[in-house]
């Protein structure tokens, strides 16, 4: 048989390497040299020492095996989680932690969705919130403290800014504290939908709930309540991490009933410490639902909450 | 130059040690696999630390891929390379040292994963000290294999050697480039790649780790052991040339089909999807070659017990390589990506194609190393039917569960609101996850029959050697 590449191992190997490198260069290493692979959102900040420690915990415990961190630009995903993921959100992620499977829900928009207290309680006992959840309990993460020197090394390697006080503050933090701090950053650099209030911010007139007393709206509101509110406000709004909603004479921990559109505003915008709604000071902790719920859905929730407060339906 | 019998003897010992090592790691990884499948429907059994799902899951995948599969492949590569070059390994002592280095790397990496030391890169989770050992190991293996091939006594390189060479160079390139990281302590590192770029590099690696280890390397075995165990020559040499070059060319373009609808540039996704569809052709080149080889005489499925391992193996490879490209399509990806469907896909390849071909190859090798016959063809047949049944139960339940998950996530009410909460979606999966455990147990019992058969064959061979001495 004539000599061919199959009897010349060195030549054969060179050809094989060349063949392998074509696709490698075109799809991976040439794009890497261009700006399109290194985008950064304007509002994106490097992780703080505590957040980075939490990210390390997130990796160690294999969280990405069950939770993705990328919302696809698909209608129902945006509906379930919020704005789809942007390339510039991940500039400080070495490596990315998008994951490959959703045994649990996506976490790309988890930051600020629930108050810290909810996150702690959920990590310790996931099934208290979702009866069918198969997430392991992570209460044991509270048993080990962070090693500030180690976290400092990590911050140095990544070149993230910190102060000596930041590192000192880690000494009495547990791995669970760090994990909660990290989870609360997820997706926070993305501009949320601008807060649109029911009426104008400086209210002269209150807007009536167009679905007030509507039986169908109350049923729909009940469904939405179970999906979005129950975890914090308890079954049928009896109160848990968030306050009870059963007494119409208490709103934002202050006595006295308020009009329906104040409820609308709080559901739409959430609360933040120091915020004010209809003259009442907010404590913060309520997530905003303006991005995931439509106007009439929020009004349906208000109708349902009113029905919990004993308001009659038609 | 003439070779002493003892040269081959030492080399056979190296082959044997790799096979035994891989069986050891394989049993650990299989047990971990069964256990984590139980955790899906009994989450209360999660313990703290290494007893939690997240750590055992990475142990299962990485020890399976590097301990069981890579270990077996290195040993079998040595075996095939010697036969196809008609000489012992060029550096027998180096080859022997790779067994110890291999076991050290897997032990260190696997222990690290249980301790929570992970890079969080799919199929590349061992932290940097273990990765470094794997790089050194791979360089030594490359030296032994290339050295032996260059100093070969047979001029033409047979198809299997092409695939072995392609596997050695491809794994070297992708493993090194995806492991560029900055150590931040003894068991922690940060990748030099960030964000969307790190995603693109990782899936270029991840897809081709599967492409070289679980595809090219396994094809090297297939092309060698199918003719050997059936006594039939490969149907078409020309077809294997075309299939080889188009496979190694196209594979490297397709990694981004793991990132469909993510924020990486759209054109990279589209190119990956197109090339994934193209990949059906070279994959089926080998499928056709396998089927037409045995078409000469189908009765060998009955008369030569190993034939069915390779023919069913290549059948699942054929199904896998149609299912994979289909999954790459945007419309399919939008339904099944991130669901259990993909888990079913991966396990059809691993349990259907790789496990059958690798165990078939070991059945062929062990009796020849020990100068004896297989201990029991009957046990081998039992093993075959059990792993086949287990794998089919596993894959099919995961496909059903995956479609259900995808459909429930997408379902909306007439008013456009989402129909199901996450809790409802999870609750519907529980029965499928339970059946999956059953399929897994059947598969593992089959694998234990295999292990028993291998050790009894070795014992028989040892007894024979002792009686002759």
XYZ file of C-alpha atoms in Angstrom:
783
model
C 0.000 0.000 0.000
C 1.243 3.429 -0.871
C 2.418 5.660 1.935
C -0.406 7.833 3.153
C -1.182 9.884 6.231
C -2.346 6.712 7.979
C 1.215 5.458 7.981
C 2.712 8.776 9.067
C 1.721 9.304 12.691
C 3.376 12.711 13.129
C 1.735 14.184 10.041
C -1.536 12.552 11.005
C -1.391 14.084 14.488
C -0.630 17.546 13.128
C -3.606 17.287 10.771
C -5.854 16.091 13.587
C -4.822 18.986 15.839
C -5.413 21.448 12.995
C -8.859 20.015 12.319
C -9.791 20.272 15.969
C -8.567 23.854 16.201
C -10.729 25.299 13.398
C -14.016 25.182 15.292
C -12.199 25.996 18.525
C -10.807 29.230 17.146
C -13.945 30.356 15.317
C -16.459 29.744 18.094
C -14.379 30.270 21.216
C -10.960 31.862 21.045
C -11.419 34.487 18.353
C -14.652 35.817 19.933
C -12.760 35.948 23.230
C -10.472 38.591 21.749
C -13.443 40.846 21.017
C -15.479 43.111 23.293
C -18.701 41.144 22.745
C -17.503 38.487 25.188
C -16.665 40.940 27.984
C -19.754 43.120 28.447
C -20.511 44.910 31.729
C -23.699 46.572 32.914
C -23.307 50.153 34.086
C -24.747 49.477 37.527
C -22.829 46.255 38.189
C -20.601 46.202 41.280
C -17.935 43.681 42.333
C -18.917 41.344 45.152
C -18.313 42.497 48.713
C -16.232 40.215 50.937
C -19.335 38.690 52.533
C -21.074 38.206 49.177
C -18.005 36.552 47.665
C -17.753 34.210 50.653
C -21.394 33.372 50.005
C -20.693 32.696 46.355
C -17.955 30.270 47.410
C -20.497 28.493 49.619
C -22.959 28.424 46.705
C -20.282 26.625 44.667
C -19.143 24.275 47.446
C -22.618 23.031 48.182
C -23.398 22.411 44.523
C -26.327 24.839 44.323
C -25.874 25.202 40.512
C -26.858 21.532 40.071
C -30.473 22.414 40.832
C -30.738 26.160 40.248
C -29.960 28.040 37.067
C -28.995 31.701 36.994
C -30.180 32.705 33.566
C -33.700 33.700 32.606
C -34.320 32.866 28.957
C -36.054 35.432 26.770
C -39.209 33.329 26.683
C -42.646 34.677 27.580
C -43.409 32.302 30.422
C -39.928 32.630 31.910
C -40.122 36.378 32.063
C -43.570 35.900 33.593
C -42.247 33.514 36.247
C -38.931 35.146 37.119
C -38.719 38.689 35.760
C -36.520 40.357 33.132
C -34.490 37.964 30.979
C -30.746 37.756 31.655
C -28.395 40.272 30.090
C -24.828 39.522 28.985
C -23.432 42.361 31.100
C -24.682 40.970 34.409
C -21.903 38.434 34.801
C -18.734 40.481 34.398
C -17.409 39.617 37.887
C -18.409 35.935 37.791
C -15.340 33.669 37.648
C -16.617 31.314 36.516
C -20.273 31.812 35.501
C -22.763 29.771 37.537
C -25.674 29.474 35.120
C -26.199 25.791 35.830
C -27.730 23.148 33.594
C -30.878 22.033 35.338
C -33.848 23.446 37.192
C -34.803 20.959 39.849
C -35.588 24.128 41.773
C -36.503 27.466 40.208
C -34.115 29.863 38.489
C -32.390 32.292 40.859
C -31.238 35.006 38.451
C -33.820 37.413 39.909
C -33.781 36.119 43.473
C -31.981 39.119 45.002
C -34.420 41.232 47.006
C -37.345 39.012 46.105
C -37.802 38.024 49.739
C -36.521 39.586 52.951
C -33.427 38.085 54.622
C -35.617 36.531 57.309
C -37.436 34.538 54.625
C -34.150 33.317 53.134
C -32.837 32.135 56.525
C -36.086 30.375 57.386
C -36.264 28.788 53.940
C -32.657 27.532 53.984
C -33.293 25.910 57.352
C -36.571 24.263 56.392
C -37.535 24.503 52.706
C -40.565 22.271 53.125
C -42.165 24.712 55.538
C -42.630 26.979 52.525
C -43.161 24.534 49.673
C -44.542 21.215 50.879
C -43.132 19.261 47.912
C -39.731 20.936 47.874
C -36.857 18.445 47.672
C -34.196 20.982 48.565
C -31.856 19.784 51.328
C -32.026 21.717 54.594
C -29.003 23.959 54.993
C -29.343 24.949 58.632
C -26.010 23.238 59.298
C -24.245 26.006 57.379
C -24.842 28.113 60.471
C -22.546 25.882 62.479
C -19.347 26.984 60.770
C -17.885 30.455 60.831
C -16.129 32.141 57.934
C -12.346 32.383 57.850
C -11.687 36.116 57.267
C -8.068 35.593 56.174
C -9.160 33.102 53.558
C -11.861 35.398 52.201
C -9.292 38.208 52.068
C -7.030 36.001 49.919
C -9.953 35.335 47.598
C -10.751 39.059 47.335
C -7.097 39.740 46.505
C -6.972 37.102 43.798
C -10.057 38.588 42.149
C -8.919 42.167 42.734
C -12.218 43.224 44.323
C -12.081 46.318 46.555
C -12.552 45.996 50.341
C -11.604 47.726 53.569
C -9.960 46.116 56.630
C -13.267 46.683 58.430
C -15.063 44.558 55.801
C -12.711 41.670 56.563
C -12.947 42.108 60.345
C -16.715 42.082 60.098
C -16.570 38.555 58.671
C -15.234 37.068 61.902
C -18.628 36.548 63.513
C -20.445 35.640 60.281
C -21.460 32.085 59.474
C -21.444 30.390 56.079
C -25.232 30.747 56.021
C -24.967 34.526 56.571
C -22.640 34.687 53.571
C -24.905 32.547 51.402
C -27.921 34.736 52.160
C -25.890 37.868 51.390
C -24.870 36.379 48.027
C -28.349 35.225 47.063
C -29.684 38.705 47.840
C -27.345 40.228 45.207
C -28.530 38.033 42.344
C -29.960 40.113 39.549
C -29.876 43.365 41.499
C -27.774 45.136 38.869
C -30.547 44.862 36.305
C -32.803 47.874 36.084
C -36.206 46.847 37.283
C -39.352 48.165 35.684
C -39.815 51.771 36.764
C -42.187 52.063 39.685
C -45.546 52.934 38.254
C -48.060 53.830 40.867
C -51.776 53.381 40.603
C -52.373 57.062 40.930
C -49.824 59.835 40.657
C -47.195 59.774 43.381
C -48.484 62.907 45.014
C -52.051 61.838 45.364
C -54.927 64.169 45.217
C -57.480 61.498 44.425
C -57.519 57.809 45.167
C -58.206 55.319 42.413
C -60.892 52.738 43.046
C -60.230 49.050 42.530
C -62.008 48.313 39.230
C -62.432 44.693 40.345
C -63.661 45.415 43.848
C -66.078 42.782 45.079
C -65.814 40.812 41.813
C -66.095 37.116 42.659
C -64.010 35.878 39.701
C -61.298 38.376 40.501
C -61.212 37.168 44.099
C -60.776 33.571 42.946
C -58.012 34.555 40.609
C -56.484 36.619 43.385
C -56.540 33.596 45.659
C -54.569 31.614 43.088
C -52.046 34.405 42.703
C -51.837 34.792 46.471
C -50.930 31.119 46.896
C -48.188 31.438 44.310
C -46.712 34.764 45.284
C -47.694 35.827 48.795
C -48.446 32.816 50.960
C -44.785 32.004 51.656
C -44.473 35.193 53.716
C -47.975 36.220 54.665
C -49.083 32.696 55.539
C -52.036 30.663 54.357
C -55.064 32.915 53.828
C -52.969 35.861 54.939
C -52.756 34.936 58.620
C -49.231 36.341 58.794
C -45.802 34.731 59.101
C -42.632 36.546 58.059
C -44.782 39.282 56.654
C -47.653 40.790 58.665
C -51.175 39.405 58.818
C -53.506 40.842 56.217
C -56.714 39.893 57.932
C -57.346 43.125 59.792
C -58.414 45.883 57.471
C -57.863 48.390 60.226
C -54.096 47.825 60.243
C -51.880 48.781 57.315
C -48.090 49.045 57.445
C -48.324 48.381 61.189
C -50.407 51.539 61.698
C -54.051 51.562 62.734
C -56.666 52.789 60.321
C -58.041 51.475 57.045
C -56.610 52.769 53.756
C -58.022 52.886 50.216
C -57.487 49.971 47.798
C -54.852 51.703 45.698
C -52.459 51.869 48.663
C -52.483 48.068 48.634
C -51.901 48.218 44.893
C -48.856 50.441 45.342
C -47.273 48.212 47.960
C -47.758 45.062 45.850
C -46.474 46.791 42.758
C -43.466 48.557 44.265
C -42.694 46.621 47.422
C -41.442 48.440 50.481
C -38.059 49.760 51.460
C -36.812 50.986 54.776
C -37.572 54.689 55.068
C -40.114 54.671 52.246
C -43.473 56.295 52.727
C -46.879 55.124 51.552
C -49.860 57.362 52.104
C -48.129 59.032 55.027
C -47.131 55.763 56.709
C -43.475 54.821 57.148
C -42.340 51.529 55.573
C -40.096 49.037 57.395
C -38.970 47.405 54.165
C -38.795 43.702 53.255
C -41.773 43.412 50.918
C -40.600 42.500 47.399
C -42.032 44.314 44.386
C -44.295 42.421 42.002
C -44.647 45.105 39.345
C -42.465 43.091 37.023
C -44.168 39.743 37.294
C -47.805 40.723 37.830
C -50.047 42.683 35.502
C -52.250 45.534 36.645
C -55.478 43.540 36.748
C -53.684 40.719 38.541
C -52.635 43.101 41.276
C -56.189 44.444 41.509
C -57.418 40.819 41.763
C -55.034 40.305 44.678
C -56.410 43.396 46.352
C -59.921 42.026 45.854
C -58.859 38.728 47.421
C -57.172 40.441 50.361
C -60.340 42.454 50.913
C -62.345 39.232 50.909
C -59.996 37.890 53.621
C -60.817 41.006 55.577
C -64.482 40.139 55.409
C -65.529 42.316 52.519
C -68.513 40.901 50.696
C -68.363 39.785 47.068
C -71.017 40.100 44.444
C 15.065 -6.030 17.869
C 13.240 -8.730 19.685
C 10.983 -8.370 22.632
C 10.980 -10.496 25.732
C 7.780 -12.101 26.800
C 8.242 -10.289 30.111
C 7.830 -6.898 28.396
C 4.315 -7.853 27.361
C 3.754 -9.401 30.756
C 4.504 -6.105 32.510
C 2.332 -4.219 30.054
C -0.534 -6.609 30.622
C -0.197 -5.921 34.323
C -0.539 -2.198 33.613
C -3.640 -2.795 31.505
C -5.076 -4.994 34.235
C -4.354 -2.488 37.006
C -6.100 0.261 35.080
C -9.135 -1.943 34.558
C -9.304 -2.916 38.244
C -8.809 0.694 39.332
C -11.597 1.815 37.060
C -13.900 -0.880 38.444
C -13.114 0.299 41.977
C -13.961 3.941 41.203
C -16.917 2.854 39.118
C -18.537 0.957 41.974
C -18.161 4.004 44.258
C -19.609 6.316 41.593
C -22.512 3.933 40.882
C -23.414 3.673 44.552
C -23.281 7.470 44.828
C -25.547 7.640 41.778
C -28.176 5.378 43.306
C -28.042 7.293 46.551
C -28.525 10.739 44.992
C -31.443 9.371 42.961
C -33.042 8.407 46.292
C -32.491 11.934 47.621
C -34.808 13.185 44.863
C -37.804 11.572 46.513
C -36.542 11.355 50.093
C -34.924 14.772 50.670
C -34.971 14.258 54.431
C -32.062 11.821 53.969
C -29.696 14.667 53.051
C -27.104 15.046 55.773
C -24.728 17.893 56.540
C -21.405 18.286 54.710
C -20.494 15.522 52.299
C -23.827 13.774 52.847
C -25.691 16.517 51.036
C -26.928 16.159 47.456
C -24.819 18.966 45.967
C -21.529 17.326 46.934
C -22.468 13.713 46.164
C -23.801 14.730 42.767
C -20.462 16.153 41.663
C -18.698 13.102 43.126
C -20.976 10.825 41.079
C -20.395 12.602 37.768
C -16.677 13.312 38.044
C -15.604 9.999 39.545
C -17.713 8.264 36.894
C -16.231 10.269 34.020
C -12.625 10.323 35.199
C -12.423 7.287 37.509
C -14.493 4.655 35.738
C -14.520 5.738 32.098
C -11.138 7.431 31.717
C -9.406 4.750 33.803
C -10.839 1.943 31.707
C -10.085 3.816 28.494
C -6.403 4.374 29.339
C -5.930 0.689 30.145
C -7.744 -0.375 26.981
C -5.837 2.209 24.896
C -2.574 0.619 26.072
C -3.937 -2.825 25.192
C -5.120 -1.802 21.714
C -2.014 0.277 20.949
C 0.299 -2.680 21.642
C -1.713 -4.994 19.405
C -2.065 -2.522 16.539
C 1.610 -1.524 16.622
C 2.720 -5.137 17.173
C 5.094 -4.239 19.996
C 5.131 -3.643 23.771
C 4.670 -0.116 25.088
C 7.712 2.067 24.456
C 8.212 3.210 28.049
C 6.779 0.364 30.147
C 7.943 1.921 33.434
C 6.334 5.257 32.606
C 3.176 3.402 31.649
C 3.198 1.562 34.978
C 3.684 4.823 36.876
C 0.581 6.283 35.241
C -1.608 3.786 37.135
C -0.500 5.218 40.464
C -0.709 8.800 39.282
C -4.195 8.136 37.955
C -5.430 6.702 41.242
C -3.841 9.528 43.198
C -5.541 12.143 41.012
C -8.987 10.559 41.296
C -8.638 10.010 45.040
C -7.568 13.611 45.603
C -10.201 15.070 43.294
C -13.026 12.852 44.537
C -12.183 13.497 48.191
C -12.049 17.229 47.435
C -15.515 17.213 45.919
C -16.900 15.564 49.057
C -15.183 18.293 51.088
C -16.815 20.946 48.909
C -13.707 21.832 46.875
C -15.036 22.336 43.380
C -14.483 24.538 40.359
C -18.202 24.337 39.456
C -17.349 23.624 35.818
C -19.372 20.732 34.441
C -17.226 17.613 33.803
C -14.242 19.523 35.223
C -15.034 19.998 38.867
C -11.879 18.666 40.564
C -9.997 21.556 42.172
C -6.662 22.600 40.751
C -4.260 20.196 42.545
C -6.142 17.190 41.125
C -6.439 18.867 37.723
C -2.706 19.455 37.705
C -2.087 15.759 38.401
C -4.442 14.879 35.542
C -2.479 17.136 33.174
C 0.807 15.454 34.172
C -0.857 12.059 33.820
C -2.105 12.941 30.367
C 1.329 14.130 29.208
C 2.876 10.831 30.330
C 0.149 8.823 28.604
C 0.656 10.853 25.436
C 4.405 10.118 25.560
C 3.804 6.386 25.954
C 1.178 6.183 23.224
C 2.856 8.442 20.667
C 6.232 6.836 21.370
C 4.802 3.373 20.842
C 2.999 4.430 17.665
C 6.109 6.071 16.204
C 8.220 2.984 16.968
C 5.515 0.642 15.675
C 6.150 -2.646 13.815
C 3.055 -2.379 11.676
C 3.203 0.318 9.023
C -0.474 1.186 8.589
C -2.337 2.691 11.511
C -5.741 1.059 11.915
C -8.892 3.204 12.517
C -8.752 2.707 16.291
C -5.343 4.367 16.425
C -6.740 7.430 14.650
C -9.402 7.776 17.296
C -6.893 7.174 20.097
C -4.603 9.898 18.754
C -7.546 12.275 18.278
C -8.729 11.610 21.843
C -5.287 12.193 23.339
C -4.728 15.515 21.559
C -8.288 16.848 21.878
C -8.552 16.097 25.602
C -5.140 17.699 26.122
C -6.130 20.912 24.332
C -9.555 21.333 25.938
C -8.567 20.239 29.430
C -5.599 22.567 29.658
C -7.413 25.575 28.202
C -10.467 25.153 30.425
C -8.225 24.790 33.472
C -6.514 28.151 33.254
C -7.250 29.361 36.755
C -5.604 31.340 39.520
C -5.119 29.327 42.720
C -6.478 31.102 45.801
C -5.365 28.609 48.413
C -4.683 24.901 48.376
C -8.187 23.864 47.335
C -9.708 26.951 45.777
C -9.153 28.676 42.472
C -10.828 31.264 40.268
C -11.033 30.785 36.530
C -9.245 33.316 34.340
C -12.426 33.461 32.264
C -15.402 35.503 33.461
C -19.105 35.803 32.708
C -20.422 35.011 29.242
C -16.902 34.235 28.068
C -16.422 31.650 30.819
C -19.733 30.073 29.800
C -18.607 29.837 26.187
C -15.216 28.309 27.097
C -16.768 25.891 29.572
C -19.264 24.478 27.108
C -16.709 24.290 24.356
C -14.823 22.147 26.866
C -17.804 20.301 28.319
C -19.235 19.233 25.013
C -15.879 18.068 23.714
C -14.932 16.280 26.904
C -17.970 14.160 26.108
C -16.975 14.263 22.431
C -13.489 12.925 22.995
C -13.841 10.707 26.048
C -17.310 9.297 25.548
C -17.371 9.416 21.747
C -14.001 9.328 19.965
C -12.347 7.135 22.607
C -15.300 4.772 22.751
C -15.312 4.588 18.936
C -11.646 3.538 19.107
C -12.787 0.602 21.214
C -15.756 -0.084 18.974
C -13.699 -0.281 15.766
C -11.208 -2.615 17.422
C -13.409 -4.948 19.405
C -16.363 -5.311 17.025
C -14.288 -7.117 14.346
C -12.309 -8.972 17.038
C -15.324 -10.310 18.877
C -17.388 -11.141 15.780
C -14.612 -12.332 13.490
C -15.994 -10.023 10.767
C -13.972 -7.248 9.080
C -15.225 -3.639 9.256
C -17.644 -3.040 6.390
C -16.102 0.051 4.804
C -12.672 1.574 5.301
C -13.597 4.584 3.173
C -16.681 5.283 5.279
C -14.589 5.201 8.445
C -12.175 7.756 6.941
C -14.997 10.163 6.069
C -16.712 9.631 9.420
C -13.498 10.191 11.344
C -12.441 13.485 9.799
C -15.896 15.022 9.694
C -16.497 14.011 13.326
C -13.297 15.535 14.698
C -13.870 18.641 12.581
C -17.510 19.276 13.491
C -17.502 18.420 17.183
C -15.544 21.486 18.248
C -18.128 23.902 16.847
C -21.096 22.701 18.796
C -20.475 23.500 22.482
C -22.788 26.517 22.522
C -25.847 24.336 21.916
C -25.676 23.917 25.693
C -26.217 27.677 25.955
C -29.252 28.205 23.744
C -31.281 31.267 24.874
C -28.554 32.358 27.293
C -26.905 35.789 26.949
C -23.954 34.531 24.848
C -23.928 36.070 21.339
C -26.727 34.732 19.194
C -24.494 33.880 16.235
C -22.391 31.513 18.334
C -25.587 29.687 19.338
C -26.801 29.489 15.742
C -23.483 28.187 14.407
C -23.453 25.567 17.166
C -27.003 24.466 16.338
C -26.243 24.176 12.613
C -23.066 22.182 13.207
C -24.919 19.931 15.659
C -27.313 18.943 12.896
C -24.362 18.302 10.599
C -22.853 15.986 13.239
C -25.595 13.428 12.631
C -23.811 12.455 9.399
C -20.383 11.403 10.770
C -21.989 9.829 13.823
C -24.208 7.698 11.653
C -21.222 6.882 9.448
C -19.953 4.742 12.313
C -23.424 3.399 13.072
C -23.857 2.252 9.460
C -20.351 0.800 9.458
C -21.158 -1.205 12.572
C -24.484 -2.541 11.346
C -23.192 -3.438 7.869
C -20.261 -5.249 9.448
C -22.546 -7.616 11.294
C -25.031 -7.784 8.406
C -22.624 -10.287 6.878
C -23.830 -12.762 9.446
C -26.456 -11.765 11.975
C -26.339 -15.195 13.598
C -23.212 -14.010 15.429
C -25.517 -12.065 17.718
C -26.346 -15.508 19.087
C -23.105 -17.399 18.586
C -20.626 -14.731 19.682
C -21.931 -13.370 22.980
C -19.986 -10.081 22.776
C -21.539 -9.071 19.439
C -24.680 -7.819 21.115
C -22.726 -5.562 23.487
C -21.226 -3.700 20.547
C -24.300 -3.728 18.308
C -26.665 -2.525 21.033
C -23.979 -0.053 22.062
C -23.731 1.449 18.576
C -27.538 1.462 18.373
C -27.757 3.675 21.437
C -24.932 5.783 20.020
C -27.077 6.217 16.910
C -30.132 7.210 18.944
C -28.027 9.503 21.102
C -26.552 11.316 18.115
C -29.976 12.012 16.648
C -31.491 13.027 19.970
C -28.587 15.352 20.796
C -28.777 17.491 17.643
C -32.579 17.579 17.946
C -32.217 18.990 21.449
C -29.961 21.696 20.054
C -32.839 23.153 18.009
C -34.180 26.317 19.655
C -37.791 25.174 19.725
C -36.908 21.829 21.315
C -34.410 23.431 23.676
C -37.048 25.869 24.920
C -39.140 22.922 26.099
C -36.649 20.385 27.431
C -33.559 22.359 28.412
C -33.028 22.547 32.202
C -35.402 19.570 32.680
C -34.906 15.883 33.478
C -35.109 15.106 29.761
C -31.438 16.020 29.403
C -30.571 13.768 32.335
C -32.248 10.921 30.430
C -30.270 11.855 27.316
C -26.905 11.808 29.095
C -27.659 8.497 30.760
C -28.718 6.810 27.527
C -25.259 7.641 26.171
C -23.404 6.688 29.332
C -25.384 3.567 30.306
C -26.353 2.467 26.795
C -23.354 3.232 24.607
C -20.268 3.710 26.796
C -21.065 1.121 29.461
C -21.881 -1.616 26.922
C -18.817 -1.006 24.753
C -16.402 -0.631 27.674
C -17.668 -3.710 29.538
C -17.698 -5.650 26.268
C -14.076 -4.661 25.674
C -13.086 -5.718 29.198
C -14.788 -9.096 28.699
C -12.649 -9.514 25.595
C -9.388 -8.423 27.256
C -9.429 -10.120 30.653
C -9.486 -13.759 29.427
C -6.679 -12.968 26.942
C -4.495 -11.418 29.614
C -5.007 -14.482 31.822
C -4.790 -17.040 28.984
C -8.158 -18.486 29.768
C -11.824 -18.359 28.776
C -14.480 -16.079 30.229
C -15.710 -17.468 33.574
C -19.357 -17.500 32.522
C -21.058 -16.386 29.307
C -24.343 -16.902 31.083
C -23.464 -14.318 33.730
C -22.290 -11.966 30.964
C -25.658 -12.372 29.271
C -27.489 -11.715 32.543
C -25.356 -8.596 32.982
C -26.254 -7.494 29.453
C -30.009 -7.830 29.879
C -30.028 -6.184 33.303
C -28.059 -3.093 32.245
C -30.162 -2.824 29.091
C -33.414 -2.986 31.069
C -32.147 -0.600 33.744
C -30.978 1.947 31.225
C -34.204 1.902 29.221
C -36.300 2.377 32.370
C -34.007 5.211 33.429
C -34.011 7.076 30.113
C -37.686 6.741 29.291
C -38.906 7.886 32.707
C -36.639 10.918 32.549
C -37.867 11.833 29.055
C -41.474 11.704 30.200
C -40.684 13.685 33.336
C -38.755 16.233 31.291
C -41.534 16.880 28.802
C -43.995 17.162 31.666
C -41.770 19.645 33.517
C -41.227 21.728 30.409
C -44.913 21.751 29.527
C -45.987 22.643 33.066
C -43.490 25.499 33.225
C -44.905 26.890 30.000
C -48.598 26.323 30.744
C -50.672 29.478 31.090
C -54.263 30.252 32.039
C -56.606 31.892 29.510
C -55.711 35.257 31.035
C -51.999 34.701 30.432
C -50.995 34.002 34.032
C -48.855 30.967 34.828
C -50.883 27.863 35.471
C -48.578 25.993 37.866
C -46.456 26.945 40.844
C -42.989 25.455 41.112
C -44.169 23.307 44.002
C -46.861 21.734 41.805
C -44.329 20.966 39.063
C -41.957 19.268 41.509
C -44.778 17.240 43.063
C -45.679 15.704 39.686
C -42.110 14.480 39.236
C -41.855 12.349 42.344
C -43.197 9.066 40.831
C -40.810 9.383 37.868
C -37.870 9.977 40.164
C -38.854 6.845 42.098
C -39.012 4.726 38.931
C -35.633 6.173 37.934
C -34.144 4.783 41.158
C -35.578 1.378 40.280
C -33.994 1.540 36.802
C -30.701 2.608 38.377
C -30.725 -0.291 40.824
C -31.367 -2.796 38.016
C -28.464 -1.282 36.082
C -26.105 -1.414 39.061
C -27.046 -5.024 39.857
C -26.169 -5.815 36.223
C -22.814 -4.090 36.676
C -22.155 -6.143 39.821
C -22.679 -9.324 37.764
C -20.027 -7.924 35.414
C -17.580 -7.230 38.244
C -18.112 -10.726 39.634
C -17.545 -12.284 36.202
C -14.307 -10.335 35.666
C -12.875 -11.347 39.026
C -13.879 -14.987 38.641
C -12.215 -15.039 35.205
C -9.048 -13.602 36.726
C -9.163 -16.184 39.516
C -9.581 -18.968 36.994
C -6.593 -17.632 35.053
C -4.426 -17.382 38.173
C -5.301 -20.929 39.197
C -4.424 -22.136 35.708
C -1.071 -20.351 35.777
C -0.307 -21.791 39.209
C -1.045 -25.350 38.081
C 1.273 -24.960 35.082
C 4.138 -23.570 37.130
